[in-house]
Coordinates of C-alpha atoms and ligand atoms in Angstrom, one line a residue:
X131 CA 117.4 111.4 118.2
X132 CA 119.4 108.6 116.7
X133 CA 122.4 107.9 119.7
X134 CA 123.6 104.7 118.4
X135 CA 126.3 107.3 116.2
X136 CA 128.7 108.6 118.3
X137 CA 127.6 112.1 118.7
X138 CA 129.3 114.8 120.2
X139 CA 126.0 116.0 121.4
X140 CA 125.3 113.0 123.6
X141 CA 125.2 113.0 126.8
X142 CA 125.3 110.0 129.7
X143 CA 123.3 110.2 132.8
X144 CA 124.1 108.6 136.3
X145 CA 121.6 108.3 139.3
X146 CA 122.6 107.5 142.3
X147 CA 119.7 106.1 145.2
X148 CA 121.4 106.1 148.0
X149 CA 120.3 105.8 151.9
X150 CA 119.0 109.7 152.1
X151 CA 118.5 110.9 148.6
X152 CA 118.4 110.1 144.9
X153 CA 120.9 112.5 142.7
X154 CA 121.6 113.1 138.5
X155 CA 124.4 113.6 137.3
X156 CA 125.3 114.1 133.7
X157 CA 128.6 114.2 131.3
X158 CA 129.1 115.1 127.8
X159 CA 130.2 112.3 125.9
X160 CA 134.0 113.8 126.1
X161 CA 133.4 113.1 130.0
X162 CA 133.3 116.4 130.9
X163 CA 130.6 117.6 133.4
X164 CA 126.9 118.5 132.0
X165 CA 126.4 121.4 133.8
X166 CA 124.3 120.9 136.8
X167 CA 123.2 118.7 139.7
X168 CA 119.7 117.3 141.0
X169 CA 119.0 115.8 144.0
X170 CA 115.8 114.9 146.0
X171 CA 115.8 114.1 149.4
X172 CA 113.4 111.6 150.9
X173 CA 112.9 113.1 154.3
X174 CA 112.2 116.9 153.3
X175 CA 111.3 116.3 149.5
X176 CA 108.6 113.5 150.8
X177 CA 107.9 113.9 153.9
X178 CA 104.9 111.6 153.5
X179 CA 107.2 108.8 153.9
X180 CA 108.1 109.9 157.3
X181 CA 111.8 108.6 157.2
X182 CA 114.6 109.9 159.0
X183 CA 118.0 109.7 157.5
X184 CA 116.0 107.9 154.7
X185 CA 115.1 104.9 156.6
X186 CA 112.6 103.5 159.1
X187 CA 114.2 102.2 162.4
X188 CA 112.5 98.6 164.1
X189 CA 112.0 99.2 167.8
X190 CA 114.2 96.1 168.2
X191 CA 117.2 98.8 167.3
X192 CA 118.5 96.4 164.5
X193 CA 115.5 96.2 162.0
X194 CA 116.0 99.1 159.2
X195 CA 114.2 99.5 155.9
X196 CA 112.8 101.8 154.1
X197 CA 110.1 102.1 151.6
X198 CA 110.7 101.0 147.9
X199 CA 107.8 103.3 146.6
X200 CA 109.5 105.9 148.2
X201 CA 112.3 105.3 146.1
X202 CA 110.0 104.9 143.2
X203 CA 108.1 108.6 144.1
X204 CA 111.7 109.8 144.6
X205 CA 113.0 109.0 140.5
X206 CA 109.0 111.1 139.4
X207 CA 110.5 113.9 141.8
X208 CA 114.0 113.8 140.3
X209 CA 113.0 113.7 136.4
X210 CA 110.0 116.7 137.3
X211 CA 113.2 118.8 138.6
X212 CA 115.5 118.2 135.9
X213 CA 112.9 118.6 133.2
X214 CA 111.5 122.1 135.1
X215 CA 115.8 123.1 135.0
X216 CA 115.3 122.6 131.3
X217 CA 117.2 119.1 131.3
X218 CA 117.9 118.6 127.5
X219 CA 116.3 114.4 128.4
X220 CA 116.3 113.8 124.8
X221 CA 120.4 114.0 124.5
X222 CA 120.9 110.9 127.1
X223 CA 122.3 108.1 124.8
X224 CA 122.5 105.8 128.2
X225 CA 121.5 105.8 131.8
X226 CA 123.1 104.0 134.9
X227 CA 122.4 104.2 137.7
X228 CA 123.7 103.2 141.8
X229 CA 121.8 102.0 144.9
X230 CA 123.2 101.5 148.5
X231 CA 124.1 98.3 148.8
X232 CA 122.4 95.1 150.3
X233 CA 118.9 96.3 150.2
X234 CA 116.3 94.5 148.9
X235 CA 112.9 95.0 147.3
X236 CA 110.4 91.9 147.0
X237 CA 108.1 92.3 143.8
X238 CA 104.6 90.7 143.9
X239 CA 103.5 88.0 141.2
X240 CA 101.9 90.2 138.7
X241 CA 104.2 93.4 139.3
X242 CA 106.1 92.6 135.3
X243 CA 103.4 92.9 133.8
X244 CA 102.4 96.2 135.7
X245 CA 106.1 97.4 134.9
X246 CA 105.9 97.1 131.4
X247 CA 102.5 98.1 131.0
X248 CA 103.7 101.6 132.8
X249 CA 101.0 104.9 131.8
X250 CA 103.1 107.7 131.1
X251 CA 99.9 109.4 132.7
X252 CA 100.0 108.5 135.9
X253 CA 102.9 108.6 138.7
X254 CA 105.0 105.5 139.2
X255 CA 104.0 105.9 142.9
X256 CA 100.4 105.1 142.1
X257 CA 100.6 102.8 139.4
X258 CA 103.1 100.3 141.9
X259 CA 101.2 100.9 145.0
X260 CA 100.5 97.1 144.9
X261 CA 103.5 95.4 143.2
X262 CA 105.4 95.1 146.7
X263 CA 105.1 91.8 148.9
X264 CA 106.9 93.9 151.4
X265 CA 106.0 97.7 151.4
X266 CA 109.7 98.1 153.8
X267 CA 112.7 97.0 152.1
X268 CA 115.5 95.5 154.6
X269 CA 118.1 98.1 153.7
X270 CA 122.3 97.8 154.3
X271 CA 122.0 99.7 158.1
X272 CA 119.7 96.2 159.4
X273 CA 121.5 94.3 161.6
X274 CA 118.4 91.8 162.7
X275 CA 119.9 88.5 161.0
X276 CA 122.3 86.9 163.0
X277 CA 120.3 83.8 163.5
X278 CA 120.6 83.1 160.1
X279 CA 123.8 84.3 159.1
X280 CA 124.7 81.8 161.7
X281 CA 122.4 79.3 159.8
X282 CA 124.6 80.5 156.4
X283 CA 127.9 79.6 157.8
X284 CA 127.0 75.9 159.7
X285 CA 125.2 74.7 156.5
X286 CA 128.2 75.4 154.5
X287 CA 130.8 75.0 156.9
X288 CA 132.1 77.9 158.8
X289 CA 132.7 81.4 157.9
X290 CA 136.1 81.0 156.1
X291 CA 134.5 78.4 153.7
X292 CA 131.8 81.3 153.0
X293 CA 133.9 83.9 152.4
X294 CA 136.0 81.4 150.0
X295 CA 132.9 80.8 148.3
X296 CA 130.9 84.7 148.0
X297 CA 133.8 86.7 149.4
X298 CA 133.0 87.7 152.7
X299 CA 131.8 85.8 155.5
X300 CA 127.6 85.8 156.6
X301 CA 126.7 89.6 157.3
X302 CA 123.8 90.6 158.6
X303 CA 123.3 93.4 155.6
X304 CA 124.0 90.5 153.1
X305 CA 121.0 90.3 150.9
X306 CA 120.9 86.7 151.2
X307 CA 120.5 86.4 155.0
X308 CA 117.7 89.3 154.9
X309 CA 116.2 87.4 152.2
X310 CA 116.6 83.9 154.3
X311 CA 115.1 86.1 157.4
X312 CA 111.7 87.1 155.2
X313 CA 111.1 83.6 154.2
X314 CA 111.2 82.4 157.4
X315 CA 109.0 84.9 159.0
X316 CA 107.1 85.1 156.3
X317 CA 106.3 82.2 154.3
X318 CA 103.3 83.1 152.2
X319 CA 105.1 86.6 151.4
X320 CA 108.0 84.8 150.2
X321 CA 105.7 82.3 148.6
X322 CA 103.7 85.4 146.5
X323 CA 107.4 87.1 145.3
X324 CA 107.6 87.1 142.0
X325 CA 111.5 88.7 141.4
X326 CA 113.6 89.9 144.7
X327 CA 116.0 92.9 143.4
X328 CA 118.6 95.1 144.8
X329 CA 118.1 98.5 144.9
X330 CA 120.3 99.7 142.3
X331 CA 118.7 96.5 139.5
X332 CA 115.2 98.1 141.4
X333 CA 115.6 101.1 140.0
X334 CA 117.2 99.9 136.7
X335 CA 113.8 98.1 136.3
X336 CA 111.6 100.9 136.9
X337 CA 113.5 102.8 133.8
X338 CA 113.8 99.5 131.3
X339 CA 110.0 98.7 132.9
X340 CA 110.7 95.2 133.0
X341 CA 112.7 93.0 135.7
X342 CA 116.6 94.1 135.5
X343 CA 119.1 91.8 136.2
X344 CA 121.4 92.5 138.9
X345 CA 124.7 93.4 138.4
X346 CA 128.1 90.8 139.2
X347 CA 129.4 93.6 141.4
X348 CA 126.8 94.5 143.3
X349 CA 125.7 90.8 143.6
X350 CA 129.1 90.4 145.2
X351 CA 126.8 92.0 148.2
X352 CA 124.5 88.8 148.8
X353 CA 126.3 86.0 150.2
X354 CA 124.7 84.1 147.4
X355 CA 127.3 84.7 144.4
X356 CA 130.0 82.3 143.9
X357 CA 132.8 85.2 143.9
X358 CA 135.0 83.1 141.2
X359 CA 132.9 82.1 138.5
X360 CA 130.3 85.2 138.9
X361 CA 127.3 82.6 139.3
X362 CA 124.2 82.0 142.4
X363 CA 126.3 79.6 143.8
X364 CA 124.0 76.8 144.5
X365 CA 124.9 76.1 147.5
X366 CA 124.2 79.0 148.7
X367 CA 121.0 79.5 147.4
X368 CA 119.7 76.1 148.7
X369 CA 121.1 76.9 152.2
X370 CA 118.9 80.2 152.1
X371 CA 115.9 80.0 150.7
X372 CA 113.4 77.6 148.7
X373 CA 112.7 78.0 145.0
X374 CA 115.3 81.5 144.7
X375 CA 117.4 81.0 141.8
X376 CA 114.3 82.3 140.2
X377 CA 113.1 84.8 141.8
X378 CA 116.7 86.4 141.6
X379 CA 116.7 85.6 137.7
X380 CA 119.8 85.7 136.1
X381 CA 123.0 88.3 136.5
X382 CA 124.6 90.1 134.1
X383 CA 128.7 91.6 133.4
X384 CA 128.7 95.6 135.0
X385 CA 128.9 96.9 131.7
X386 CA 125.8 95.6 129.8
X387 CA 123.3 97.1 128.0
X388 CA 120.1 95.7 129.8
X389 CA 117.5 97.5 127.9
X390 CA 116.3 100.7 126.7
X391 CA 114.0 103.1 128.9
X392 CA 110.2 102.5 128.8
X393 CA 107.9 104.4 126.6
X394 CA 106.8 105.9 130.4
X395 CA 109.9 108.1 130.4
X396 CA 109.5 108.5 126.6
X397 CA 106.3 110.3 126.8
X398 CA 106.5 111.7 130.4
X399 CA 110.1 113.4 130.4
X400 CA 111.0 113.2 127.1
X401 CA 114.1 110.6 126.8
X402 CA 114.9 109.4 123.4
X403 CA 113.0 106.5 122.7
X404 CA 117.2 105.1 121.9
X405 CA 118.1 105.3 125.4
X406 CA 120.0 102.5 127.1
X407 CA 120.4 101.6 130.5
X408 CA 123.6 100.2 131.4
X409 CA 123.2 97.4 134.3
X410 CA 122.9 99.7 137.8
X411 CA 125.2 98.6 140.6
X412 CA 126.1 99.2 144.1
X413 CA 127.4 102.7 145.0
X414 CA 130.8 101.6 146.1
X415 CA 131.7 99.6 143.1
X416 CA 130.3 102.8 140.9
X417 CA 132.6 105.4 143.3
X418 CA 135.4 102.9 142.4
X419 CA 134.9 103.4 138.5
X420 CA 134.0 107.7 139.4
X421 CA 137.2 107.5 141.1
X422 CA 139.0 105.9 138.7
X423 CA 140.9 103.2 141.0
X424 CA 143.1 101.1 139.0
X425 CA 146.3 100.6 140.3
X426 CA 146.8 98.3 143.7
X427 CA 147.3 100.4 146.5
X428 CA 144.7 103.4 145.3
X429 CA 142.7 103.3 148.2
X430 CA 139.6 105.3 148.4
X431 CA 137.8 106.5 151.9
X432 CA 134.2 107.6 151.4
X433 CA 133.3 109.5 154.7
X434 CA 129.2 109.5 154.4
X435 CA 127.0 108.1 155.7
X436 CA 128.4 104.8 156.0
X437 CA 132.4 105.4 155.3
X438 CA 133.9 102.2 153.4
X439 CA 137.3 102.0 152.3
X440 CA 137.7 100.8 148.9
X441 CA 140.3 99.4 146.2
X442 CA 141.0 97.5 143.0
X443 CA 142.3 94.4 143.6
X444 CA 143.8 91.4 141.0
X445 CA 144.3 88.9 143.4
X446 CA 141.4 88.5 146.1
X447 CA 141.9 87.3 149.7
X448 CA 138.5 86.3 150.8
X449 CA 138.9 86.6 155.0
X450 CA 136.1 85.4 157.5
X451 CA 137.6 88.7 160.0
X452 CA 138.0 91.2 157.4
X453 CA 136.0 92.8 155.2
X454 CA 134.7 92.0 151.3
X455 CA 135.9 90.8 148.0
X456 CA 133.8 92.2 145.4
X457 CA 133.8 91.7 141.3
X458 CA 134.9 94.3 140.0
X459 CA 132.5 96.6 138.4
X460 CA 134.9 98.1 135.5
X461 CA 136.9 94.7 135.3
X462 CA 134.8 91.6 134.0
X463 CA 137.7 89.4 135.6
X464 CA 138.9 91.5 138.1
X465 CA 138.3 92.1 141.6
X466 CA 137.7 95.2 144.8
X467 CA 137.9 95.1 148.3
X468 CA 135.8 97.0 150.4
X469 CA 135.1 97.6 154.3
X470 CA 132.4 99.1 155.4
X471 CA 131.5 100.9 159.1
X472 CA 128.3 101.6 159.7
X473 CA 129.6 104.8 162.2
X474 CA 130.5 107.1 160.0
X475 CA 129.2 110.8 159.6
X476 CA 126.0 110.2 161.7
X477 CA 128.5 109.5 164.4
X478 CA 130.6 111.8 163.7
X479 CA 127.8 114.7 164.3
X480 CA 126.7 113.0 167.3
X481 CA 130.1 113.7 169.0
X482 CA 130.1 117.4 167.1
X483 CA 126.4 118.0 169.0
X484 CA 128.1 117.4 172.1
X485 CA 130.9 118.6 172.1
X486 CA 130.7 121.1 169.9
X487 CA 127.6 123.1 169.8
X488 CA 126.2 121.5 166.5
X489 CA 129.3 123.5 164.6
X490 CA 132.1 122.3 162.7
X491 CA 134.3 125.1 162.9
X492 CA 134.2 124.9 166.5
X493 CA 134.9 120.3 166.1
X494 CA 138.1 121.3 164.3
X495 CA 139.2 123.8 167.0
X496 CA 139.0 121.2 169.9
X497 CA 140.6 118.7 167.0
X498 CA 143.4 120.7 166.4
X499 CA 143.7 121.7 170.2
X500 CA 144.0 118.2 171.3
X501 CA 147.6 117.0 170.4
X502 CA 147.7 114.1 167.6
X503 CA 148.2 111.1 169.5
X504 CA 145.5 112.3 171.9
X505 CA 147.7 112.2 174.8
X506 CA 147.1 107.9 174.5
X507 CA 143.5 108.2 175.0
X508 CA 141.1 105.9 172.7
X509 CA 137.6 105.9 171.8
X510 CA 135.3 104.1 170.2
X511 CA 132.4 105.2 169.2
X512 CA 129.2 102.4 168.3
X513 CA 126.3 104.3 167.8
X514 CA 124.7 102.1 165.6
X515 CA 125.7 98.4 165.9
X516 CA 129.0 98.4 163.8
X517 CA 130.2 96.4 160.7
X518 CA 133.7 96.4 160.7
X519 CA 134.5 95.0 163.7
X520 CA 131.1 93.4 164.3
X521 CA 130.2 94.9 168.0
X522 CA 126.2 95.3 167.6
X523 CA 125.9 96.6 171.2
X524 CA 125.7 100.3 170.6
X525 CA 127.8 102.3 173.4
X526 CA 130.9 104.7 173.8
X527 CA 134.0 103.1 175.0
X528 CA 137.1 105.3 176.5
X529 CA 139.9 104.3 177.5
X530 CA 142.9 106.0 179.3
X531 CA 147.1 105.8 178.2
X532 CA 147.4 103.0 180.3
X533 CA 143.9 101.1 178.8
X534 CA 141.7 101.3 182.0
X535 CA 138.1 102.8 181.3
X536 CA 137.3 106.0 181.3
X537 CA 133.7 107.7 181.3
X538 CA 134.3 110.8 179.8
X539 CA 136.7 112.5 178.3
X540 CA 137.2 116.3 177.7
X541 CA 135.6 118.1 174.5
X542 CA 139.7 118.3 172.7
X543 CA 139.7 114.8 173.7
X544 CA 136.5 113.5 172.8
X545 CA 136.4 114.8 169.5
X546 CA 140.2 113.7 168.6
X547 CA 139.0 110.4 169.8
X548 CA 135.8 109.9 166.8
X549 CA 138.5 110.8 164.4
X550 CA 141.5 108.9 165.1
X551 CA 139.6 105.8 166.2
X552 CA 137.8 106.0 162.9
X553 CA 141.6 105.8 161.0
X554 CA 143.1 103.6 163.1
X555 CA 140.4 101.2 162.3
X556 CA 140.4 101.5 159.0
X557 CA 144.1 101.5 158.4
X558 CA 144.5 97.7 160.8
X559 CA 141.1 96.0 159.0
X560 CA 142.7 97.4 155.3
X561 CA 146.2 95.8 156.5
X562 CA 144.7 93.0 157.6
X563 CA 142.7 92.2 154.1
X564 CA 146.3 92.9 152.5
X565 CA 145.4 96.5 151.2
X566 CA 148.6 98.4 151.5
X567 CA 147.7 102.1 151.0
X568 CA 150.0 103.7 148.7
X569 CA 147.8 107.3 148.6
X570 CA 144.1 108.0 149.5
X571 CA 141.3 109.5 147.7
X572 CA 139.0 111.4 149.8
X573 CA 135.0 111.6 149.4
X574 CA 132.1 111.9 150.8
X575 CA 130.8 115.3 152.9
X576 CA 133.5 115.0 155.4
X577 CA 136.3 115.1 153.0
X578 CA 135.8 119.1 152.6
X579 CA 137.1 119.0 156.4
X580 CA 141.2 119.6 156.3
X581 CA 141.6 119.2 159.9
X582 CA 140.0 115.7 159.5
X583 CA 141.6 114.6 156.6
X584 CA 145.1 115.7 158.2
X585 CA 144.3 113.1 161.0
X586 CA 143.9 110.6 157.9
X587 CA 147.2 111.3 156.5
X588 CA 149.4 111.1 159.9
X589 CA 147.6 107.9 160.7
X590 CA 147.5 105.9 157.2
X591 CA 151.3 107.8 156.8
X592 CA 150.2 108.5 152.8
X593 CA 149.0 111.5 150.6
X594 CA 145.7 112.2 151.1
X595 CA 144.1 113.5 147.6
X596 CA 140.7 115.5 148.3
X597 CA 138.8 117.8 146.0
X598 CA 135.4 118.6 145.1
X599 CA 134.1 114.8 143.8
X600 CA 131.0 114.9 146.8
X601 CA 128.9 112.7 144.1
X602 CA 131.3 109.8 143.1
X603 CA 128.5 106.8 143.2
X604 CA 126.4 109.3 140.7
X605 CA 129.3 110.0 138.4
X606 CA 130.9 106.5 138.3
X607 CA 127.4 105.4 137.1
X608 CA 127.6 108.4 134.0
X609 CA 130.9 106.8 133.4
X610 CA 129.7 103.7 133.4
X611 CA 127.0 104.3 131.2
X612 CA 129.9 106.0 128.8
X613 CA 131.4 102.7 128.6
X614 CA 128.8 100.3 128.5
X615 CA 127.1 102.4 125.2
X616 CA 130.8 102.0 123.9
X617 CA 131.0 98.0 124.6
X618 CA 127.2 97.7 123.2
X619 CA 128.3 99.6 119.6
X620 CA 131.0 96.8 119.1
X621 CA 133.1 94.5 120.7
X622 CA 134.5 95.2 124.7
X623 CA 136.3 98.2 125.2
X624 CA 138.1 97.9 128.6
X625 CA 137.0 101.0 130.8
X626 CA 140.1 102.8 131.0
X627 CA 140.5 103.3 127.9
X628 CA 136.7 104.9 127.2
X629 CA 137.5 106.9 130.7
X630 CA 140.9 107.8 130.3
X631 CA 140.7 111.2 132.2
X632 CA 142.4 111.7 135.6
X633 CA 140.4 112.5 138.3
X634 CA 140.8 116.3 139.1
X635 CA 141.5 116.2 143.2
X636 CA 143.3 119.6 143.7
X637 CA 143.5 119.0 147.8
X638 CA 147.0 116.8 148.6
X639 CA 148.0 116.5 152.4
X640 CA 150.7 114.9 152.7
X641 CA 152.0 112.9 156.1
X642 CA 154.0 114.1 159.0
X643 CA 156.3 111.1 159.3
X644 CA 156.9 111.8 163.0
X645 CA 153.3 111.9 163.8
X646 CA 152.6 108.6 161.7
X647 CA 155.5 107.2 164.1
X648 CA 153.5 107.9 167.0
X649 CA 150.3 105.9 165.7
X650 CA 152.4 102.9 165.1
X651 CA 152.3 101.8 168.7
X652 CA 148.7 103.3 169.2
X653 CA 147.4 101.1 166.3
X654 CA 148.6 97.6 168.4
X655 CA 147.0 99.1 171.5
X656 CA 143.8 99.8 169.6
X657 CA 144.1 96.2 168.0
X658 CA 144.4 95.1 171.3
X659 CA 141.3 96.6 173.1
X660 CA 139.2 96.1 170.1
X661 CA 139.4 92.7 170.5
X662 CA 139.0 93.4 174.1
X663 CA 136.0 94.9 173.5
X664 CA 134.9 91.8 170.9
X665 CA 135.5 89.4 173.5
Ligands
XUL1892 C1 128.6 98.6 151.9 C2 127.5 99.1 152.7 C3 127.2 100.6 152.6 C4 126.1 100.9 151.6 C5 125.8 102.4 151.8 O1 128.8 97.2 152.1 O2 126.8 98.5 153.3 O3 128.4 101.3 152.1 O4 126.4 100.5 150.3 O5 125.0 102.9 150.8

């Protein structure tokens, strides 16, 4: 089928490979929903990768990765579904696509030519066996490089000067530093890489079946992108690696056209041989565009896995304490903030298990029988060394009204204590990076909890907008892919204007302004003994 016409027939496909699965979504090319949803999910879908949550955990408690064939195996998987659902592949005028963030995937000489040679006959999974230097991938959850994010910030003079320079200060996640890690430990690995990708330009290559560049946004990531300008800042390259300007080859604007799928997904599923990929990016910057954020002070909160607060911004404010400036991946000049914390819905659970028998019917009941406020008792809750604020020591800390210690608290109190430690950290490091909610957009699995999201309202003291939107990254990337076939028939179209619709969120909850009064106070004690507990 010929999709360089518009066509109302066309349709625009988004992927998104994030930590646990890899989901399809697909619009029409009026943006309405194609009707259905895929998903496979690496620990049940293939088990003989043996991950939990997705990843593979280092003894050391701070080495994660996971394994980029995996990933591969996971897209065969995907397509085998949609195509046994009856997925009408040869409609797809263009494909984009998200990955979690940070993660990085180290291609062996030789492994172009094996991409663009690809044998619609054979799986991806045996035909790239052999294309990885490293069969684990360093993925966003690692926290094992604080040598040489260290190294990052003397070399180019402290961690203000990097986050003037890439937009956030040296973080362990940060491509770069993983990157600088490998070479270190492993010189003739690093010596042997042919291309380094992220995730999401990983999986854009196995579609175009040819090295992808990665994306401005999700480059944003690395602590290698000069944030300004949109360029490997040299500097930064030279201070991580040797010889790495090529092997991350060059980036490209969010919204390009980087090639057309491979004859492998021609013949095998049956896309139009027409098909264009749109550049892939990270999933926050594509849940920014599926969420439509344009305006400053639309913030979005994305309770998953990780939970990251997000927002467009004009004017970035690079901070060494606070978060990240992103380019934006909708906006070729403009900008987004994010923050990230790494305790999000796995820790979430982990307080539901024990205080609540596994349910969370029963987490809301002690929620909403504990009084908001919590009777001055604070928590936090580092189960897996956290982000934002940086405590890597994992641990539970309680303290009483009047900030002494505590070992325990009751079940009410304990699971009030997840929730409203969660907020109240989000809403100081957002203030801090001068995000000023004006209202929230809810995502993510926890957002279809009311009794949660009413805790998110009080303490933020703003609407909380929630609906049924549980695949943002997936559907930002079908948007994306809208716009970027739109910019590739003529001349730039900005993205608004191609995705004009209004996000359907039917849930608002809107503030108690007496309650919000009471976390006023609570939010400079909290301040307080997190930087007690930083010190
Ligand atoms: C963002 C981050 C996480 C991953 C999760 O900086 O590390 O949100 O993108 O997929």
């Amino acid at each position: 089928m010929d999709h360089t016409n518009p066509n109302s027939q066309s349709l625009f496909l988004g992927l998104d490979c994030s930590t646990q699965s890899l989901k399809a979504v697909a619009i029409n090319s009026d943006l309405t929903p194609f009707p259905g949803e895929w998903n496979v999910h690496y620990d049940t879908d293939l088990p003989g990768y043996h991950t939990e949550g997705g990843v593979h955990r280092g003894p050391d408690g701070l080495t994660v990765t996971a394994p980029p064939l995996m990933w591969a195996a996971a897209l065969d998987r995907l397509f085998d579904r949609m195509r046994k659902s009856g997925f009408p592949f040869e409609l797809v005028a263009a494909i984009s696509g998200s990955g979690q963030q940070h993660g990085s995937v180290y291609w062996r000489k030789g492994a172009q030519r094996l991409l663009r040679r690809l044998n619609p006959d054979l799986p991806l999974r045996d035909q790239l066996a052999s294309a990885f230097v490293m069969d684990e991938s360093p993925i966003w959850m690692d926290s094992s490089t604080t040598a040489q994010c260290r190294a990052l910030e003397k070399a180019l003079g402290g961690p203000q000067a990097v986050a003037e320079l890439t937009g956030s200060r040296a973080y362990e996640r940060f491509t770069g530093n993983q990157i600088a890690k490998i070479s270190q430990m492993w010189p003739e690995r690093y010596a042997q890489t042919e291309r380094i990708a992220l995730v999401s330009s990983f999986m854009a290559s196995l579609l175009i079946g040819d090295y992808a560049p990665i994306d401005v946004s999700d480059g944003s990531g690395m602590n290698l992108m000069d944030i300004r300008q949109r360029v490997w800042a040299p500097a930064a390259l030279k201070a991580t690696a040797p010889a790495l300007e090529k092997k991350l080859g060059s980036l490209t604007l969010s919204h390009r056209v980087i090639g057309t799928v491979h004859n492998y997904f021609v013949r095998r599923y049956g896309f139009s041989s027409n098909c264009v990929a749109v550049a892939f990016s990270g999933d926050n910057p594509n849940s920014l565009a599926g969420l439509l954020l344009r305006e400053s002070g639309d913030v979005a909160i994305s309770l998953g896995t990780s939970d990251t607060l997000f927002a467009s911004l004009r004017e970035p404010k690079p901070s060494a304490s606070e978060g990240h400036i992103l380019a934006s991946p909708i906006e070729p000049d403009g900008y987004m903030a994010l923050i990230c914390y790494k305790n999000g819905s796995l820790t979430r659970e982990d307080v539901r298990n024990s205080v609540a028998a596994r349910s969370w019917t029963r987490f809301s009941e002690l929620l909403r029988a504990a009084p908001p406020g919590n009777g001055g008792h604070i928590g936090f809750f580092i189960k897996e060394p956290e982000i934002t604020p940086p405590i890597l020591r994992t641990g539970i800390h309680r303290f009483g009204p009047d900030d002494t210690p505590r070992s325990a608290f009751s079940p009410e109190t304990e699971a009030r204590a997840v929730v409203e430690g969660q907020f109240l950290s989000m809403r100081l490091h957002a203030e801090r990076i001068g995000i000023c909610a004006r209202s929230i957009l809810a995502t993510g699995g926890a957002s279809a909890n009311s009794d949660i999201l009413r805790v998110m309202a009080d303490v933020f003291g703003v609407p909380v907008h929630a609906g049924d939107q549980p695949n943002s990254a997936a559907l930002g990337a079908a948007y994306r892919a809208r716009h970027g076939w739109e910019c590739h028939r003529g001349s730039f179209v900005p993205f608004s204007e191609v995705v004009a619709k209004p996000v359907d969120f039917a849930t608002v909850i809107t503030p108690n302004p007496a309650i919000t009064a009471l976390y006023e106070p609570m939010l400079r004690r909290y301040a307080a003994l997190e930087e007690r507990l930083l010190n």
